[in-house]
mmCIF file of C-alpha atoms in Angstrom:
data_model
loop_
_atom_site.group_PDB
_atom_site.id
_atom_site.type_symbol
_atom_site.label_atom_id
_atom_site.label_comp_id
_atom_site.label_asym_id
_atom_site.label_seq_id
_atom_site.Cartn_x
_atom_site.Cartn_y
_atom_site.Cartn_z
ATOM 1 C CA UNK A 1 10.123 11.843 -5.460
ATOM 2 C CA UNK A 2 8.223 11.622 -1.958
ATOM 3 C CA UNK A 3 9.694 10.273 1.227
ATOM 4 C CA UNK A 4 7.596 9.264 4.125
ATOM 5 C CA UNK A 5 8.906 8.378 7.499
ATOM 6 C CA UNK A 6 6.443 6.589 10.013
ATOM 7 C CA UNK A 7 7.003 6.231 13.969
ATOM 8 C CA UNK A 8 6.901 4.236 15.895
ATOM 9 C CA UNK A 9 7.691 0.890 14.299
ATOM 10 C CA UNK A 10 6.007 -0.717 17.035
ATOM 11 C CA UNK A 11 3.161 0.100 19.552
ATOM 12 C CA UNK A 12 2.160 -1.861 22.440
ATOM 13 C CA UNK A 13 -0.886 -0.381 24.368
ATOM 14 C CA UNK A 14 -3.630 -1.650 26.959
ATOM 15 C CA UNK A 15 -7.222 -2.335 25.937
ATOM 16 C CA UNK A 16 -9.316 0.960 26.009
ATOM 17 C CA UNK A 17 -6.131 3.266 26.029
ATOM 18 C CA UNK A 18 -5.641 5.413 22.865
ATOM 19 C CA UNK A 19 -2.691 4.598 20.018
ATOM 20 C CA UNK A 20 -1.013 7.499 17.998
ATOM 21 C CA UNK A 21 1.054 6.652 14.870
ATOM 22 C CA UNK A 22 2.912 9.605 13.219
ATOM 23 C CA UNK A 23 4.087 10.283 9.662
ATOM 24 C CA UNK A 24 6.139 12.732 7.943
ATOM 25 C CA UNK A 25 6.413 13.434 4.335
ATOM 26 C CA UNK A 26 8.704 15.493 2.064
ATOM 27 C CA UNK A 27 7.153 16.876 -0.805
ATOM 28 C CA UNK A 28 4.911 19.898 -0.178
ATOM 29 C CA UNK A 29 2.920 19.131 -3.294
ATOM 30 C CA UNK A 30 1.323 16.102 -1.807
ATOM 31 C CA UNK A 31 -2.334 16.622 -1.120
ATOM 32 C CA UNK A 32 -3.740 13.145 -0.409
ATOM 33 C CA UNK A 33 -2.645 10.983 2.751
ATOM 34 C CA UNK A 34 -4.366 7.720 3.447
ATOM 35 C CA UNK A 35 -3.829 5.105 6.397
ATOM 36 C CA UNK A 36 -4.180 1.323 5.861
ATOM 37 C CA UNK A 37 -4.602 -1.437 8.077
ATOM 38 C CA UNK A 38 -2.962 -4.857 7.338
ATOM 39 C CA UNK A 39 -4.224 -7.671 9.376
ATOM 40 C CA UNK A 40 -2.074 -10.997 9.301
ATOM 41 C CA UNK A 41 -1.835 -13.047 5.991
ATOM 42 C CA UNK A 42 -4.244 -10.259 4.272
ATOM 43 C CA UNK A 43 -3.717 -7.316 1.987
ATOM 44 C CA UNK A 44 -3.874 -3.556 3.484
ATOM 45 C CA UNK A 45 -7.336 -2.195 3.424
ATOM 46 C CA UNK A 46 -7.988 1.585 3.383
ATOM 47 C CA UNK A 47 -9.297 2.618 6.871
ATOM 48 C CA UNK A 48 -9.221 6.417 6.374
ATOM 49 C CA UNK A 49 -7.674 9.469 4.634
ATOM 50 C CA UNK A 50 -7.435 12.976 4.588
ATOM 51 C CA UNK A 51 -7.127 15.363 1.723
ATOM 52 C CA UNK A 52 -4.761 18.717 1.973
ATOM 53 C CA UNK A 53 -7.935 20.986 2.268
ATOM 54 C CA UNK A 54 -8.807 19.746 6.027
ATOM 55 C CA UNK A 55 -6.886 19.629 8.975
ATOM 56 C CA UNK A 56 -8.888 16.657 10.716
ATOM 57 C CA UNK A 57 -11.173 13.808 9.877
ATOM 58 C CA UNK A 58 -12.697 11.266 12.179
ATOM 59 C CA UNK A 59 -14.759 8.046 11.523
ATOM 60 C CA UNK A 60 -15.810 6.568 14.895
ATOM 61 C CA UNK A 61 -13.039 5.642 17.004
ATOM 62 C CA UNK A 62 -10.464 6.716 14.221
ATOM 63 C CA UNK A 63 -9.237 9.896 13.464
ATOM 64 C CA UNK A 64 -6.439 11.599 11.234
ATOM 65 C CA UNK A 65 -4.761 15.136 11.734
ATOM 66 C CA UNK A 66 -2.725 16.877 9.092
ATOM 67 C CA UNK A 67 -0.586 19.872 9.627
ATOM 68 C CA UNK A 68 0.504 20.897 6.021
ATOM 69 C CA UNK A 69 2.996 23.716 7.238
ATOM 70 C CA UNK A 70 4.825 21.045 9.140
ATOM 71 C CA UNK A 71 4.284 18.299 6.780
ATOM 72 C CA UNK A 72 3.252 15.549 9.185
ATOM 73 C CA UNK A 73 -0.069 13.581 9.860
ATOM 74 C CA UNK A 74 -1.149 11.556 12.368
ATOM 75 C CA UNK A 75 -3.460 8.374 12.841
ATOM 76 C CA UNK A 76 -5.411 8.253 16.448
ATOM 77 C CA UNK A 77 -6.993 5.497 17.740
ATOM 78 C CA UNK A 78 -9.138 5.917 20.431
ATOM 79 C CA UNK A 79 -10.662 3.206 23.191
ATOM 80 C CA UNK A 80 -8.535 0.673 21.322
ATOM 81 C CA UNK A 81 -9.791 -3.191 21.087
ATOM 82 C CA UNK A 82 -7.971 -6.398 20.447
ATOM 83 C CA UNK A 83 -9.411 -6.385 17.135
ATOM 84 C CA UNK A 84 -7.312 -3.322 16.300
ATOM 85 C CA UNK A 85 -4.117 -5.423 16.547
ATOM 86 C CA UNK A 86 -2.435 -5.064 12.965
ATOM 87 C CA UNK A 87 0.093 -3.252 10.856
ATOM 88 C CA UNK A 88 -0.623 0.464 10.082
ATOM 89 C CA UNK A 89 0.810 1.826 7.016
ATOM 90 C CA UNK A 90 0.710 5.715 6.246
ATOM 91 C CA UNK A 91 1.043 6.725 2.576
ATOM 92 C CA UNK A 92 1.344 10.243 0.892
ATOM 93 C CA UNK A 93 0.405 11.057 -2.657
ATOM 94 C CA UNK A 94 3.721 11.085 -5.010
ATOM 95 C CA UNK A 95 3.493 13.730 -7.900
ATOM 96 C CA UNK A 96 6.234 13.573 -10.264
ATOM 97 C CA UNK A 97 7.249 16.911 -11.559
ATOM 98 C CA UNK A 98 4.920 16.913 -14.581
ATOM 99 C CA UNK A 99 1.969 15.997 -12.210
ATOM 100 C CA UNK A 100 0.637 13.933 -14.572
ATOM 101 C CA UNK A 101 1.445 10.242 -12.905
ATOM 102 C CA UNK A 102 0.054 9.347 -9.557
ATOM 103 C CA UNK A 103 1.670 6.925 -7.086
ATOM 104 C CA UNK A 104 1.515 6.114 -3.510
ATOM 105 C CA UNK A 105 4.722 6.468 -1.312
ATOM 106 C CA UNK A 106 4.201 4.246 1.995
ATOM 107 C CA UNK A 107 5.748 4.434 5.222
ATOM 108 C CA UNK A 108 7.384 1.336 6.939
ATOM 109 C CA UNK A 109 4.390 0.227 8.935
ATOM 110 C CA UNK A 110 3.678 0.235 12.600
ATOM 111 C CA UNK A 111 2.833 -3.052 14.324
ATOM 112 C CA UNK A 112 -0.031 -2.154 16.954
ATOM 113 C CA UNK A 113 -0.898 -4.911 19.617
ATOM 114 C CA UNK A 114 -3.727 -4.273 21.873
ATOM 115 C CA UNK A 115 -3.512 -6.210 25.089
ATOM 116 C CA UNK A 116 -6.631 -7.389 26.586
ATOM 117 C CA UNK B 1 -17.526 -8.431 -7.142
ATOM 118 C CA UNK B 2 -14.670 -10.579 -6.291
ATOM 119 C CA UNK B 3 -12.535 -7.459 -5.982
ATOM 120 C CA UNK B 4 -8.732 -7.836 -6.526
ATOM 121 C CA UNK B 5 -7.736 -11.629 -6.917
ATOM 122 C CA UNK B 6 -4.203 -12.808 -7.026
ATOM 123 C CA UNK B 7 -2.781 -16.301 -7.829
ATOM 124 C CA UNK B 8 -0.895 -18.179 -6.531
ATOM 125 C CA UNK B 9 -0.839 -17.392 -2.646
ATOM 126 C CA UNK B 10 2.195 -19.141 -2.453
ATOM 127 C CA UNK B 11 4.939 -20.233 -4.781
ATOM 128 C CA UNK B 12 8.612 -21.600 -4.250
ATOM 129 C CA UNK B 13 11.165 -21.053 -6.945
ATOM 130 C CA UNK B 14 14.884 -22.050 -7.488
ATOM 131 C CA UNK B 15 17.347 -19.329 -8.577
ATOM 132 C CA UNK B 16 17.058 -18.751 -12.504
ATOM 133 C CA UNK B 17 13.549 -20.090 -12.953
ATOM 134 C CA UNK B 18 11.064 -17.736 -14.147
ATOM 135 C CA UNK B 19 7.171 -17.241 -13.464
ATOM 136 C CA UNK B 20 4.442 -14.966 -13.718
ATOM 137 C CA UNK B 21 2.224 -13.932 -10.634
ATOM 138 C CA UNK B 22 -1.280 -13.321 -11.773
ATOM 139 C CA UNK B 23 -3.590 -10.228 -10.729
ATOM 140 C CA UNK B 24 -7.058 -9.648 -11.856
ATOM 141 C CA UNK B 25 -9.890 -7.190 -10.682
ATOM 142 C CA UNK B 26 -13.454 -7.110 -11.647
ATOM 143 C CA UNK B 27 -14.418 -3.492 -10.565
ATOM 144 C CA UNK B 28 -13.384 -2.137 -14.244
ATOM 145 C CA UNK B 29 -10.493 -0.106 -12.593
ATOM 146 C CA UNK B 30 -8.200 1.691 -14.700
ATOM 147 C CA UNK B 31 -5.060 1.991 -12.134
ATOM 148 C CA UNK B 32 -3.214 -1.244 -11.266
ATOM 149 C CA UNK B 33 0.011 -1.461 -9.491
ATOM 150 C CA UNK B 34 2.421 -4.241 -7.829
ATOM 151 C CA UNK B 35 3.992 -3.593 -4.548
ATOM 152 C CA UNK B 36 6.398 -5.938 -2.868
ATOM 153 C CA UNK B 37 6.438 -6.188 0.984
ATOM 154 C CA UNK B 38 9.643 -7.170 3.076
ATOM 155 C CA UNK B 39 10.092 -6.809 6.956
ATOM 156 C CA UNK B 40 11.088 -3.381 7.922
ATOM 157 C CA UNK B 41 10.769 -2.106 4.506
ATOM 158 C CA UNK B 42 6.986 -1.179 4.289
ATOM 159 C CA UNK B 43 5.443 -1.564 0.801
ATOM 160 C CA UNK B 44 7.428 -0.557 -2.285
ATOM 161 C CA UNK B 45 5.930 0.068 -5.476
ATOM 162 C CA UNK B 46 7.343 -2.148 -8.531
ATOM 163 C CA UNK B 47 5.363 -0.952 -11.601
ATOM 164 C CA UNK B 48 2.289 0.527 -12.145
ATOM 165 C CA UNK B 49 -0.299 1.093 -15.240
ATOM 166 C CA UNK B 50 -2.792 3.900 -15.991
ATOM 167 C CA UNK B 51 -4.858 1.940 -18.344
ATOM 168 C CA UNK B 52 -4.660 -0.719 -20.928
ATOM 169 C CA UNK B 53 -1.463 -0.605 -22.867
ATOM 170 C CA UNK B 54 0.139 2.048 -20.356
ATOM 171 C CA UNK B 55 2.842 0.673 -18.030
ATOM 172 C CA UNK B 56 5.628 2.542 -16.110
ATOM 173 C CA UNK B 57 8.078 1.629 -13.559
ATOM 174 C CA UNK B 58 8.200 2.281 -9.687
ATOM 175 C CA UNK B 59 10.562 2.446 -7.071
ATOM 176 C CA UNK B 60 12.022 -1.237 -7.637
ATOM 177 C CA UNK B 61 11.513 -2.339 -11.135
ATOM 178 C CA UNK B 62 14.472 -4.180 -11.813
ATOM 179 C CA UNK B 63 13.937 -7.860 -12.326
ATOM 180 C CA UNK B 64 10.277 -7.714 -13.041
ATOM 181 C CA UNK B 65 8.421 -7.024 -16.452
ATOM 182 C CA UNK B 66 4.601 -6.024 -16.341
ATOM 183 C CA UNK B 67 2.261 -5.785 -19.253
ATOM 184 C CA UNK B 68 -1.515 -4.642 -19.465
ATOM 185 C CA UNK B 69 -3.248 -6.172 -22.469
ATOM 186 C CA UNK B 70 -6.552 -5.713 -20.897
ATOM 187 C CA UNK B 71 -8.317 -3.464 -18.036
ATOM 188 C CA UNK B 72 -8.876 -6.653 -15.855
ATOM 189 C CA UNK B 73 -5.473 -8.290 -15.845
ATOM 190 C CA UNK B 74 -1.978 -7.145 -14.747
ATOM 191 C CA UNK B 75 0.440 -10.046 -14.502
ATOM 192 C CA UNK B 76 3.975 -9.363 -13.085
ATOM 193 C CA UNK B 77 6.853 -11.678 -14.783
ATOM 194 C CA UNK B 78 10.226 -12.529 -13.176
ATOM 195 C CA UNK B 79 12.290 -13.474 -15.976
ATOM 196 C CA UNK B 80 15.068 -15.322 -13.897
ATOM 197 C CA UNK B 81 14.251 -15.292 -10.204
ATOM 198 C CA UNK B 82 17.147 -14.439 -7.534
ATOM 199 C CA UNK B 83 16.956 -14.861 -3.772
ATOM 200 C CA UNK B 84 16.564 -11.131 -3.379
ATOM 201 C CA UNK B 85 13.182 -11.449 -4.929
ATOM 202 C CA UNK B 86 11.782 -13.180 -1.762
ATOM 203 C CA UNK B 87 8.954 -11.042 -0.705
ATOM 204 C CA UNK B 88 5.347 -10.932 -0.272
ATOM 205 C CA UNK B 89 3.616 -9.377 -3.691
ATOM 206 C CA UNK B 90 0.508 -7.524 -3.431
ATOM 207 C CA UNK B 91 -1.598 -5.978 -6.549
ATOM 208 C CA UNK B 92 -3.642 -3.333 -5.970
ATOM 209 C CA UNK B 93 -6.388 -1.112 -8.266
ATOM 210 C CA UNK B 94 -8.316 2.057 -8.018
ATOM 211 C CA UNK B 95 -10.760 3.371 -10.159
ATOM 212 C CA UNK B 96 -8.598 6.378 -11.869
ATOM 213 C CA UNK B 97 -5.010 7.402 -11.570
ATOM 214 C CA UNK B 98 -6.264 10.266 -9.689
ATOM 215 C CA UNK B 99 -4.737 10.929 -6.419
ATOM 216 C CA UNK B 100 -8.213 10.664 -4.589
ATOM 217 C CA UNK B 101 -9.089 7.315 -5.247
ATOM 218 C CA UNK B 102 -8.862 4.459 -3.132
ATOM 219 C CA UNK B 103 -6.548 1.727 -3.767
ATOM 220 C CA UNK B 104 -7.996 -1.825 -3.268
ATOM 221 C CA UNK B 105 -5.422 -4.361 -2.708
ATOM 222 C CA UNK B 106 -5.406 -7.994 -3.325
ATOM 223 C CA UNK B 107 -4.546 -10.807 -0.741
ATOM 224 C CA UNK B 108 -0.808 -11.486 -1.690
ATOM 225 C CA UNK B 109 1.171 -13.953 -3.093
ATOM 226 C CA UNK B 110 4.105 -14.946 -1.006
ATOM 227 C CA UNK B 111 7.076 -16.183 -2.838
ATOM 228 C CA UNK B 112 10.511 -17.799 -1.757
ATOM 229 C CA UNK B 113 13.349 -17.918 -3.986
ATOM 230 C CA UNK B 114 15.993 -20.948 -3.029
#
């Protein structure tokens, strides 16, 4: 199965700075890599995703990059704001040997704190 | 749409008790799943379902049962609760079991087993 490693586990930045969270995955067959944001007391919510046919995707202050050769992908948040403070999870599509069942394997999460 | 709803929000059980965590979605999604979230462990898949009548095990299925009699509901049963099952449980759903569909998460159930 898929194994996803996420770093760092905690990240503290000043408001206005950039934040970068990195993930690596093990299964070269994976083609879908979503990022989720979890605010305190709530369920995770998808913020951006990337598929293996592109190397980068942007949505306002958020961007994700993917390097399939190296099997790693990263979340970039620019001009951070206090409301960006949350736990962020990366995930990778987990395809079993038959390719017929779909699961997501999640990283262990990064607690991002944006200090005013 | 209410999205994905979970009940209860909080629950305290004694070791050996049984209970069912409820999950429902009103988006006509085929794919539903249960995760548990523990500190430092991220989200781990317990069970999932690709449609009514079809369920399969995830990464940590022991001690949990599921069934999917309707498209809307996907309850998670703890037959004999253990302290190791203290966790926050999230239900999620997506339109299909394709790898490209967004998973929508419920608000979670915080379970404590004494």
